[in-house]
Amino acid sequence: MNISIAKWGIFLVIPLIVACSSRDQQVLLAEKSICAETLAEHVKVLASDEFQGRKPFTEGERKAIEYLAKEFEKIGLKAPYNGSYLQEVPMVGMTYYPSPTITLDLPKGALTLYNGKDYLAKTPHITDRVEIHEAEVVFAGFGIVAPEYGWDDFADIDVRDKVVLVLVNDPGFATQDPSLFNGKAMTYYGRWPYKYEEAARHGAKGVLVIHDTAAAGYPWESLSNTSGTNLYLLTENNNMDQCALTGWITEEACQKMFEYNGLDFAQAKKKALDPSFKAFSLNTHMSLTIRNDLKQDITHNVVGIIEGKSRKDECIVYSAHWDHFGIGVPENGDSIYNGAADNALAVACMLETAKAFAKAPQPERTVVFLAPTAEETGMQGSLYYALNPLFPPNKTVANLNYELPLPMGRMRDVTITGFGQSQLDAYAERFAKEQDRYIAPEPFPENGMYYRSDHFSFAKVGIPSLFIKGWQDSREHGKEWAKAKVALYWETAYHKPADEFDEQTADLSGNVEDAQLFFRIGWQLANESSFPSWNNQSEFKHIREASLQGKASQD
């Protein structure tokens, strides 16, 4: 009797083993389907001159979203918007025409500042004209209010209807003190969007961020070459709750402003590093006009899904923005900002990941593939999706974001931008080991890259988000070579027409490995029942906890 039962048990187990083995084999074959040749084909198309730099509201957008929709269909992704892959994103495109000069009357004489050279002015107000008339100018240190650090740069001063000058980044970077804010790594307090938001909360008429290349993470040219236009999501109040003037001013212009006022700019910056710092007036008033050409239109996110089996109401989201800067300021006779690395190659990697999922067995959870619009103008497309998602935040397990890969071959490292933020680091480490790779924190956390791409839109609503890529340690050439390649890209190609795809020199083997790594991480997340969480020190942890508590009460 027992022997018979044992035999039947064997007969029952063998099909399960075979089934598991077959499923694992399918997953492995799906992963291996990701290849360099297909990556190259996608990049050659998306980064071609024909696509005109893929700027929203242009012919380049039409070509890009049509291409992606066709590729999603070829792969077999489901179209979630009534049979369409396109999520409409209502926006306003604004072209700015600010005053060409600003003249300031200071105690030691008149100082004239020049648009483009000394300052960059824009407005989020959706209106055809904004006027700043005789607004008092105030220096407010870093423009930060952070109660957890005992920090308030707006204490004891009323900045209503004034123009506030604030330093870029945060005191942790400026001091390199690991106990202050997050030390060398930039926090959200250091990002310019936060500074705009905080100044608006205090009623400021305008806010100009003082540019410094090291603290900002990019040179003045990266701002001035792509200035003059911006996109904003349509809002009921036309953004009238924001500052009328937003923008940047050079350190050199600020130094002159302080000198003409009998003040020492370097000393003021030093004082701003202390939480006891007090904001002060610069004894001058600023006037300027910004005329706007408005274009209200619909741009598009491109979204496809693979529906889950047992938990199809839960999802993970892959993202890679399709947009770039279009046709802009010429450099060396070239005015098309092709955006090959930023972000055509990333989109190609996501397409290959989607293809792998389509070849694999059906996952338990739904997998969403999102190509957002308008990342280059403040992550607007991903923000719109995060606010208008297919699945609510408490049903969205994680976001895996592709951004700015470089075609420089196989890498030993897997660099995590925002290392230490969430449990997703452990997923990356587990599957990196299977590729004989190791985890490395980002080399320049002071640049605030975790707050500068589409994963941040998901983080802001509490969804753990992962941004990884091979970046620091070439298998063939080593660390110094990789460092030099990355530095060369930042210097010569980032947000410039030189970001083009050269099939003869590009080595996509490392991008294939990164896409395979992303596939393995996503496959694990899509087939388990747990939800990864933020780490205790993350500023997003409380948002997630509140979201999941809502999920628990609904359940």
Coordinates of C-alpha atoms in Angstrom, one line a residue:
M1 CA 0.0 0.0 0.0
N2 CA 2.7 2.5 1.0
I3 CA 4.8 1.4 -2.0
S4 CA 1.9 2.2 -4.3
I5 CA 1.4 5.6 -2.8
A6 CA 5.1 6.3 -3.1
K7 CA 4.9 5.3 -6.8
W8 CA 1.9 7.6 -7.4
G9 CA 3.8 10.4 -5.6
I10 CA 6.7 10.0 -8.0
F11 CA 4.4 10.1 -11.0
L12 CA 2.8 13.3 -9.6
V13 CA 6.2 15.0 -8.9
I14 CA 7.9 14.2 -12.2
P15 CA 5.5 16.4 -14.3
L16 CA 6.0 19.2 -11.8
I17 CA 9.7 19.0 -12.1
V18 CA 9.5 18.8 -15.9
A19 CA 7.1 21.8 -15.9
C20 CA 9.4 23.8 -13.7
S21 CA 12.4 22.9 -15.8
S22 CA 10.5 23.8 -19.0
R23 CA 9.4 27.2 -17.5
D24 CA 12.9 28.0 -16.4
Q25 CA 14.2 27.1 -19.8
Q26 CA 11.6 29.4 -21.4
V27 CA 12.7 32.3 -19.2
L28 CA 16.4 31.7 -20.0
L29 CA 15.7 31.6 -23.7
A30 CA 13.6 34.8 -23.4
E31 CA 16.5 36.5 -21.7
K32 CA 18.9 35.4 -24.3
S33 CA 16.7 36.8 -27.1
I34 CA 17.9 40.3 -26.1
C35 CA 20.6 41.1 -28.6
A36 CA 22.9 43.9 -29.8
E37 CA 21.8 43.8 -33.4
T38 CA 18.2 44.6 -32.6
L39 CA 19.3 47.3 -30.1
A40 CA 21.4 48.9 -32.9
E41 CA 18.4 48.9 -35.3
H42 CA 16.2 50.7 -32.9
V43 CA 18.8 53.3 -32.0
K44 CA 19.6 54.0 -35.7
V45 CA 16.0 54.8 -36.3
L46 CA 15.1 56.7 -33.2
A47 CA 18.4 58.8 -33.2
S48 CA 18.3 59.5 -36.9
D49 CA 18.1 63.0 -38.3
E50 CA 14.8 62.0 -39.8
F51 CA 13.3 62.0 -36.2
Q52 CA 14.5 65.6 -35.7
G53 CA 15.5 65.2 -32.1
R54 CA 12.2 63.8 -30.9
K55 CA 10.8 67.0 -29.4
P56 CA 7.2 66.9 -28.2
F57 CA 4.6 68.7 -30.3
T58 CA 6.8 68.3 -33.5
E59 CA 7.0 66.0 -36.4
G60 CA 9.7 64.2 -34.5
E61 CA 7.2 63.3 -31.8
R62 CA 4.8 61.9 -34.4
K63 CA 7.5 59.7 -35.9
A64 CA 8.7 58.5 -32.5
I65 CA 5.4 57.5 -31.0
E66 CA 4.3 55.9 -34.3
Y67 CA 7.5 53.8 -34.3
L68 CA 7.1 52.8 -30.7
A69 CA 3.4 51.9 -31.1
K70 CA 4.3 49.7 -34.1
E71 CA 7.1 48.0 -32.1
F72 CA 4.8 47.4 -29.1
E73 CA 2.3 45.8 -31.5
K74 CA 5.0 43.6 -33.1
I75 CA 6.1 42.4 -29.7
G76 CA 2.5 41.6 -28.8
L77 CA 1.9 44.0 -26.0
K78 CA -1.7 44.8 -25.1
A79 CA -2.8 48.4 -26.0
P80 CA -4.5 49.7 -22.8
Y81 CA -6.2 52.8 -23.9
N82 CA -9.3 51.5 -25.8
G83 CA -7.1 49.7 -28.3
S84 CA -4.4 52.4 -28.4
Y85 CA -0.9 52.5 -27.0
L86 CA -1.1 56.3 -26.6
Q87 CA -1.9 58.0 -23.3
E88 CA -2.8 61.6 -24.1
V89 CA -0.9 64.2 -22.0
P90 CA -2.5 67.7 -22.3
M91 CA 0.3 70.2 -22.1
V92 CA 1.2 73.8 -22.9
G93 CA 4.3 74.5 -24.8
M94 CA 5.8 78.0 -24.0
T95 CA 8.4 79.9 -25.9
Y96 CA 9.9 82.6 -23.7
Y97 CA 11.0 86.1 -24.8
P98 CA 12.4 87.6 -21.6
S99 CA 13.9 91.1 -21.3
P100 CA 17.3 91.1 -23.0
T101 CA 18.8 93.0 -20.1
I102 CA 18.1 93.7 -16.5
T103 CA 19.6 96.9 -15.0
L104 CA 20.0 97.0 -11.2
D105 CA 20.5 100.2 -9.3
L106 CA 22.9 99.4 -6.5
P107 CA 24.7 101.5 -4.0
K108 CA 27.9 101.5 -6.0
G109 CA 26.3 102.1 -9.4
A110 CA 24.1 100.6 -12.1
L111 CA 24.7 96.9 -13.0
T112 CA 23.4 95.5 -16.3
L113 CA 22.9 91.8 -16.7
Y114 CA 22.3 90.1 -20.0
N115 CA 19.9 87.3 -20.8
G116 CA 21.7 84.1 -21.8
K117 CA 25.1 85.3 -20.6
D118 CA 24.2 86.3 -17.0
Y119 CA 20.7 84.9 -16.4
L120 CA 18.0 82.7 -17.9
A121 CA 14.4 83.7 -17.2
K122 CA 11.2 81.8 -17.7
T123 CA 7.8 81.6 -16.1
P124 CA 5.5 78.6 -15.3
H125 CA 2.5 81.0 -15.5
I126 CA 0.4 79.9 -18.5
T127 CA -0.2 83.4 -19.8
D128 CA 1.1 85.5 -22.7
R129 CA 2.9 88.0 -20.6
V130 CA 4.5 88.3 -17.1
E131 CA 5.8 91.5 -15.6
I132 CA 8.1 91.8 -12.6
H133 CA 8.1 95.4 -11.5
E134 CA 10.5 96.8 -9.0
A135 CA 10.6 93.5 -7.0
E136 CA 13.1 93.6 -4.1
V137 CA 16.0 91.2 -4.5
V138 CA 16.8 88.9 -1.5
F139 CA 19.6 86.4 -0.9
A140 CA 18.1 83.4 0.9
G141 CA 21.1 81.0 1.2
F142 CA 20.1 77.5 -0.1
G143 CA 16.4 78.3 0.0
I144 CA 15.7 75.3 2.1
V145 CA 13.2 74.6 4.9
A146 CA 14.1 71.2 6.4
P147 CA 12.7 70.8 9.9
E148 CA 14.4 67.4 10.4
Y149 CA 17.8 69.2 10.1
G150 CA 16.8 72.2 12.0
W151 CA 17.1 74.3 8.9
D152 CA 15.0 77.2 7.7
D153 CA 16.5 79.7 5.3
F154 CA 13.2 81.7 5.2
A155 CA 13.0 82.2 9.0
D156 CA 12.6 85.8 10.1
I157 CA 12.2 87.3 6.6
D158 CA 9.1 88.0 4.5
V159 CA 9.8 87.3 0.8
R160 CA 6.3 87.9 -0.5
D161 CA 6.4 89.6 -3.9
K162 CA 10.2 89.6 -3.9
V163 CA 12.8 87.9 -6.1
V164 CA 14.9 85.3 -4.2
L165 CA 18.4 84.3 -5.1
V166 CA 19.3 80.8 -3.8
L167 CA 22.4 78.6 -4.0
V168 CA 22.2 75.3 -6.0
N169 CA 22.5 71.9 -4.2
D170 CA 22.4 71.7 -0.4
P171 CA 24.7 72.3 2.6
G172 CA 25.8 68.7 2.7
F173 CA 27.5 68.9 -0.6
A174 CA 29.0 72.3 0.1
T175 CA 30.6 71.2 3.3
Q176 CA 31.2 67.5 2.4
D177 CA 30.1 66.8 6.0
P178 CA 28.5 63.3 6.0
S179 CA 26.4 64.3 9.0
L180 CA 24.8 67.3 7.3
F181 CA 21.8 66.5 5.0
N182 CA 23.1 63.5 3.1
G183 CA 26.7 64.6 2.9
K184 CA 28.2 64.6 -0.6
A185 CA 25.0 63.1 -2.0
M186 CA 22.4 65.6 -3.1
T187 CA 19.0 65.4 -1.5
Y188 CA 15.8 66.7 -3.1
Y189 CA 16.4 69.9 -1.1
G190 CA 19.3 70.5 -3.4
R191 CA 17.4 70.3 -6.7
W192 CA 16.1 73.3 -8.5
P193 CA 12.5 72.2 -8.7
Y194 CA 12.4 72.0 -4.9
K195 CA 13.8 75.5 -4.6
Y196 CA 11.1 76.8 -7.0
E197 CA 8.4 75.1 -4.9
E198 CA 9.7 76.3 -1.6
A199 CA 10.0 79.9 -2.8
A200 CA 6.5 79.8 -4.1
R201 CA 5.2 78.4 -0.7
H202 CA 6.6 81.6 0.8
G203 CA 4.9 83.8 -1.7
A204 CA 8.0 84.9 -3.6
K205 CA 7.4 86.7 -6.9
G206 CA 10.5 85.1 -8.4
V207 CA 13.4 82.7 -7.7
L208 CA 16.7 82.5 -9.5
V209 CA 19.1 79.6 -8.7
I210 CA 22.8 80.6 -8.6
H211 CA 24.6 78.3 -11.0
D212 CA 27.8 76.5 -10.1
T213 CA 29.0 73.7 -12.4
A214 CA 30.3 71.3 -9.6
A215 CA 27.2 71.8 -7.4
A216 CA 24.7 71.6 -10.2
G217 CA 26.3 68.7 -12.0
Y218 CA 26.3 70.4 -15.5
P219 CA 27.8 73.5 -17.1
W220 CA 26.0 76.7 -17.9
E221 CA 25.9 75.7 -21.5
S222 CA 23.7 72.7 -20.8
L223 CA 21.1 75.2 -19.5
S224 CA 21.6 78.0 -22.0
N225 CA 21.7 75.7 -25.1
T226 CA 18.3 74.3 -24.2
S227 CA 16.6 77.3 -22.8
G228 CA 13.8 79.4 -24.3
T229 CA 11.1 76.8 -24.4
N230 CA 9.4 74.6 -21.9
L231 CA 6.4 72.3 -21.4
Y232 CA 3.9 72.3 -18.6
L233 CA 1.0 70.1 -17.7
L234 CA -2.3 71.9 -18.0
T235 CA -3.7 72.9 -14.6
E236 CA -6.9 74.5 -13.5
N237 CA -5.2 77.6 -12.1
N238 CA -2.6 77.9 -15.0
N239 CA 0.2 77.5 -12.5
M240 CA -0.6 80.8 -10.8
D241 CA 0.3 79.3 -7.4
Q242 CA 3.9 79.1 -8.6
C243 CA 6.5 81.9 -8.8
A244 CA 6.0 84.2 -11.7
L245 CA 9.7 84.2 -12.5
T246 CA 11.9 81.1 -12.3
G247 CA 15.4 80.6 -13.7
W248 CA 19.1 80.7 -13.2
I249 CA 21.8 83.3 -12.6
T250 CA 25.5 82.9 -12.9
E251 CA 27.9 83.0 -10.0
E252 CA 29.8 85.8 -11.8
A253 CA 26.7 87.9 -12.0
C254 CA 26.0 87.4 -8.3
Q255 CA 29.5 88.3 -7.4
K256 CA 29.1 91.6 -9.2
M257 CA 25.8 92.2 -7.6
F258 CA 27.3 91.7 -4.2
E259 CA 30.4 93.8 -5.0
Y260 CA 28.2 96.7 -6.2
N261 CA 26.4 96.4 -2.9
G262 CA 29.6 96.5 -0.8
L263 CA 29.2 92.8 0.1
D264 CA 31.4 89.7 -0.1
F265 CA 29.7 86.9 -2.1
A266 CA 32.2 84.3 -0.9
Q267 CA 31.5 85.3 2.7
A268 CA 27.8 85.2 2.2
K269 CA 28.0 81.6 0.8
K270 CA 30.1 80.6 3.8
K271 CA 27.5 82.0 6.2
A272 CA 24.8 80.2 4.3
L273 CA 26.3 76.9 5.5
D274 CA 25.2 77.5 9.0
P275 CA 21.6 76.7 10.1
S276 CA 21.6 80.1 11.9
F277 CA 22.0 81.9 8.6
K278 CA 19.6 84.8 8.0
A279 CA 18.4 85.8 4.6
F280 CA 18.9 89.5 3.7
S281 CA 18.1 92.1 1.1
L282 CA 20.5 93.1 -1.6
N283 CA 19.3 96.7 -1.6
T284 CA 18.1 96.7 -5.1
H285 CA 14.9 96.0 -7.1
M286 CA 14.5 94.0 -10.3
S287 CA 12.2 94.6 -13.2
L288 CA 11.8 92.5 -16.3
T289 CA 9.1 91.3 -18.7
I290 CA 8.6 87.8 -20.1
R291 CA 6.5 87.5 -23.2
N292 CA 5.3 84.0 -24.0
D293 CA 4.1 82.3 -27.1
L294 CA 1.7 79.6 -26.0
K295 CA 0.8 76.4 -27.8
Q296 CA -1.7 74.2 -26.1
D297 CA -1.6 70.7 -27.5
I298 CA -1.6 67.0 -26.7
T299 CA 1.7 65.1 -26.4
H300 CA 1.8 61.4 -25.7
N301 CA 3.1 58.7 -23.5
V302 CA 3.4 55.3 -25.2
V303 CA 2.3 52.4 -23.0
G304 CA 1.9 48.7 -23.5
I305 CA 1.2 45.9 -21.1
I306 CA 1.6 42.2 -20.6
E307 CA -1.3 41.1 -18.5
G308 CA -0.6 39.0 -15.4
K309 CA -2.1 35.7 -14.5
S310 CA -2.9 35.3 -10.8
R311 CA -2.3 38.9 -9.7
K312 CA -3.1 40.9 -12.8
D313 CA -4.3 43.8 -10.7
E314 CA -0.7 44.4 -9.5
C315 CA 2.0 45.6 -11.7
I316 CA 5.6 46.6 -12.2
V317 CA 6.5 49.4 -14.6
Y318 CA 9.5 49.7 -16.9
S319 CA 10.1 53.2 -18.2
A320 CA 12.4 54.9 -20.7
H321 CA 11.6 58.4 -22.1
W322 CA 11.4 58.8 -25.8
D323 CA 11.8 62.6 -26.0
H324 CA 14.8 64.8 -26.5
F325 CA 15.4 68.5 -27.5
G326 CA 14.6 68.5 -31.1
I327 CA 16.3 71.2 -33.3
G328 CA 18.2 73.8 -31.3
V329 CA 21.3 75.9 -31.1
P330 CA 23.8 74.8 -33.7
E331 CA 27.2 73.4 -32.7
N332 CA 29.8 72.8 -35.4
G333 CA 27.1 73.2 -38.1
D334 CA 24.7 70.6 -36.5
S335 CA 21.4 71.7 -35.0
I336 CA 19.7 68.4 -34.5
Y337 CA 19.8 67.1 -30.9
N338 CA 19.6 63.4 -31.8
G339 CA 19.7 62.1 -28.2
A340 CA 21.2 58.7 -29.1
A341 CA 22.4 57.8 -25.5
D342 CA 19.8 60.2 -24.0
N343 CA 17.5 58.3 -24.5
A344 CA 17.2 56.3 -27.8
L345 CA 19.5 53.5 -26.5
A346 CA 17.5 53.3 -23.3
V347 CA 14.2 53.0 -25.2
A348 CA 15.8 50.3 -27.3
C349 CA 16.8 48.4 -24.2
M350 CA 13.2 48.6 -22.9
L351 CA 11.9 47.3 -26.2
E352 CA 14.2 44.4 -25.9
T353 CA 13.1 43.8 -22.3
A354 CA 9.5 43.8 -23.5
K355 CA 10.3 41.3 -26.2
A356 CA 11.9 39.0 -23.7
F357 CA 8.7 39.2 -21.5
A358 CA 6.6 38.4 -24.5
K359 CA 8.7 35.3 -25.2
A360 CA 8.6 34.2 -21.5
P361 CA 5.7 32.4 -19.8
Q362 CA 2.9 34.6 -18.6
P363 CA 4.0 36.4 -15.4
E364 CA 1.8 36.4 -12.3
R365 CA 1.7 40.2 -12.1
T366 CA 1.0 42.6 -15.0
V367 CA 4.1 44.3 -16.6
V368 CA 3.7 47.8 -17.9
F369 CA 6.1 49.3 -20.5
L370 CA 6.0 53.1 -20.4
A371 CA 7.8 55.4 -22.8
P372 CA 7.1 58.8 -21.3
T373 CA 7.1 62.2 -23.1
A374 CA 8.6 65.4 -21.9
E375 CA 11.3 64.0 -19.5
E376 CA 13.7 66.7 -20.6
T377 CA 11.4 69.4 -19.5
G378 CA 10.9 68.3 -15.9
M379 CA 9.7 64.6 -16.2
Q380 CA 6.2 65.9 -17.1
G381 CA 5.1 62.7 -19.0
S382 CA 6.0 60.3 -16.2
L383 CA 4.5 62.7 -13.7
Y384 CA 1.2 62.7 -15.7
Y385 CA 1.3 58.9 -15.8
A386 CA 2.0 58.7 -12.0
L387 CA -1.0 60.9 -11.3
N388 CA -3.2 59.1 -13.9
P389 CA -1.9 55.5 -13.8
L390 CA -3.3 52.3 -15.2
F391 CA -2.7 50.8 -11.7
P392 CA -2.8 52.9 -8.5
P393 CA 0.4 53.4 -6.5
N394 CA -0.6 50.8 -3.9
K395 CA -0.9 48.2 -6.6
T396 CA 2.3 49.2 -8.4
V397 CA 5.1 47.1 -7.0
A398 CA 8.1 48.9 -8.4
N399 CA 9.5 51.1 -11.3
L400 CA 12.6 50.0 -13.2
N401 CA 13.9 53.0 -15.2
Y402 CA 16.2 53.0 -18.2
E403 CA 18.1 56.3 -18.6
L404 CA 21.3 57.4 -20.4
P405 CA 23.2 54.1 -21.1
L406 CA 26.5 54.5 -22.9
P407 CA 27.6 52.0 -25.7
M408 CA 31.0 51.3 -24.2
G409 CA 31.0 47.5 -23.8
R410 CA 30.7 45.0 -21.0
M411 CA 31.1 46.3 -17.5
R412 CA 32.0 44.6 -14.2
D413 CA 29.9 47.0 -12.2
V414 CA 26.2 47.7 -11.8
T415 CA 26.0 51.3 -10.7
I416 CA 22.9 52.1 -8.6
T417 CA 21.9 55.7 -8.8
G418 CA 20.2 56.4 -5.5
F419 CA 22.0 53.6 -3.8
G420 CA 20.6 52.8 -0.3
Q421 CA 17.1 54.1 -1.1
S422 CA 15.2 50.8 -1.2
Q423 CA 15.2 47.0 -1.0
L424 CA 15.4 47.0 -4.8
D425 CA 19.2 47.3 -4.4
A426 CA 19.2 43.7 -3.1
Y427 CA 17.4 42.5 -6.2
A428 CA 20.0 44.2 -8.4
E429 CA 22.8 42.7 -6.3
R430 CA 21.4 39.1 -6.5
F431 CA 21.1 39.1 -10.3
A432 CA 24.3 41.1 -10.8
K433 CA 26.2 38.2 -9.1
E434 CA 24.7 35.8 -11.7
Q435 CA 26.4 37.9 -14.4
D436 CA 29.7 38.0 -12.4
R437 CA 29.2 41.7 -11.6
Y438 CA 29.2 43.7 -8.5
I439 CA 27.1 46.6 -7.1
A440 CA 28.6 50.1 -7.0
P441 CA 27.1 53.3 -5.7
E442 CA 26.9 56.2 -8.2
P443 CA 30.3 58.0 -8.4
F444 CA 28.8 61.5 -8.2
P445 CA 25.8 61.5 -5.9
E446 CA 26.2 65.2 -5.6
N447 CA 24.7 65.6 -9.0
G448 CA 21.3 64.5 -7.7
M449 CA 20.7 62.1 -10.7
Y450 CA 18.1 60.2 -8.6
Y451 CA 15.9 63.3 -8.8
R452 CA 16.5 63.9 -12.5
S453 CA 14.8 61.2 -14.4
D454 CA 11.4 59.5 -14.7
H455 CA 11.8 57.1 -11.8
F456 CA 11.5 60.2 -9.5
S457 CA 7.9 60.7 -10.6
F458 CA 7.2 57.2 -9.3
A459 CA 9.2 57.8 -6.1
K460 CA 7.2 60.9 -5.4
V461 CA 4.0 58.9 -5.1
G462 CA 5.8 56.3 -3.0
I463 CA 6.6 53.6 -5.5
P464 CA 10.1 52.1 -5.0
S465 CA 12.2 52.9 -8.1
L466 CA 15.4 51.5 -9.4
F467 CA 17.9 53.2 -11.8
I468 CA 20.9 51.1 -12.7
K469 CA 23.5 50.6 -15.4
G470 CA 27.1 49.5 -16.1
W471 CA 29.0 52.8 -15.8
Q472 CA 32.3 52.6 -13.9
D473 CA 34.4 49.5 -14.5
S474 CA 35.0 48.2 -18.0
R475 CA 35.8 44.5 -18.2
E476 CA 38.2 45.1 -21.1
H477 CA 39.8 48.5 -20.2
G478 CA 39.3 49.1 -16.4
K479 CA 38.0 51.9 -14.3
E480 CA 40.1 54.8 -15.5
W481 CA 39.1 54.2 -19.1
A482 CA 35.4 54.0 -18.1
K483 CA 35.7 57.2 -16.1
A484 CA 37.3 59.0 -19.1
K485 CA 34.6 57.8 -21.5
V486 CA 31.8 59.0 -19.2
A487 CA 33.6 62.4 -18.7
L488 CA 34.0 62.8 -22.4
Y489 CA 30.3 62.2 -22.9
W490 CA 29.4 64.8 -20.3
E491 CA 31.7 67.3 -21.8
T492 CA 31.1 66.8 -25.5
A493 CA 27.7 65.2 -26.1
Y494 CA 25.3 65.5 -23.1
H495 CA 22.3 67.6 -24.3
K496 CA 24.3 68.5 -27.4
P497 CA 24.0 67.7 -31.1
A498 CA 27.0 65.4 -30.7
D499 CA 24.9 62.8 -28.9
E500 CA 24.7 60.7 -32.1
F501 CA 24.9 56.9 -32.7
D502 CA 28.1 55.7 -34.4
E503 CA 27.6 52.1 -35.4
Q504 CA 31.3 51.7 -36.1
T505 CA 32.5 52.6 -32.6
A506 CA 29.5 51.7 -30.4
D507 CA 29.9 48.5 -28.4
L508 CA 26.4 47.4 -27.3
S509 CA 27.4 44.2 -25.5
G510 CA 27.2 45.9 -22.1
N511 CA 23.8 47.3 -22.9
V512 CA 22.6 43.8 -23.7
E513 CA 23.8 42.6 -20.3
D514 CA 22.1 45.5 -18.6
A515 CA 18.8 44.8 -20.4
Q516 CA 19.1 41.1 -19.4
L517 CA 19.7 42.2 -15.8
F518 CA 16.6 44.4 -15.9
F519 CA 14.6 41.5 -17.3
R520 CA 15.7 39.2 -14.5
I521 CA 14.9 41.7 -11.8
G522 CA 11.5 42.5 -13.3
W523 CA 10.7 38.8 -13.8
Q524 CA 11.4 38.1 -10.1
L525 CA 9.2 41.1 -9.1
A526 CA 6.5 40.0 -11.5
N527 CA 6.3 36.5 -10.1
E528 CA 6.5 37.0 -6.3
S529 CA 3.8 38.2 -3.9
S530 CA 5.8 40.6 -1.7
F531 CA 6.2 44.3 -2.1
P532 CA 9.8 45.7 -1.8
S533 CA 10.0 48.7 0.5
W534 CA 12.0 51.9 0.9
N535 CA 14.8 51.9 3.4
N536 CA 14.3 53.7 6.7
Q537 CA 16.4 56.7 5.7
S538 CA 14.5 57.3 2.4
E539 CA 12.4 60.4 2.2
F540 CA 9.8 58.4 0.3
K541 CA 9.2 55.7 2.9
H542 CA 6.3 57.4 4.7
I543 CA 4.5 58.0 1.4
R544 CA 4.6 54.3 0.6
E545 CA 3.5 53.2 4.0
A546 CA 0.5 55.5 3.8
S547 CA -0.3 54.1 0.4
L548 CA -0.1 50.5 1.4
Q549 CA -2.1 51.1 4.5
G550 CA -4.8 52.3 2.2
K551 CA -4.4 49.1 0.2
A552 CA -4.7 47.0 3.3
S553 CA -7.9 48.8 4.4
Q554 CA -9.4 48.2 1.0
D555 CA -8.5 44.5 1.1

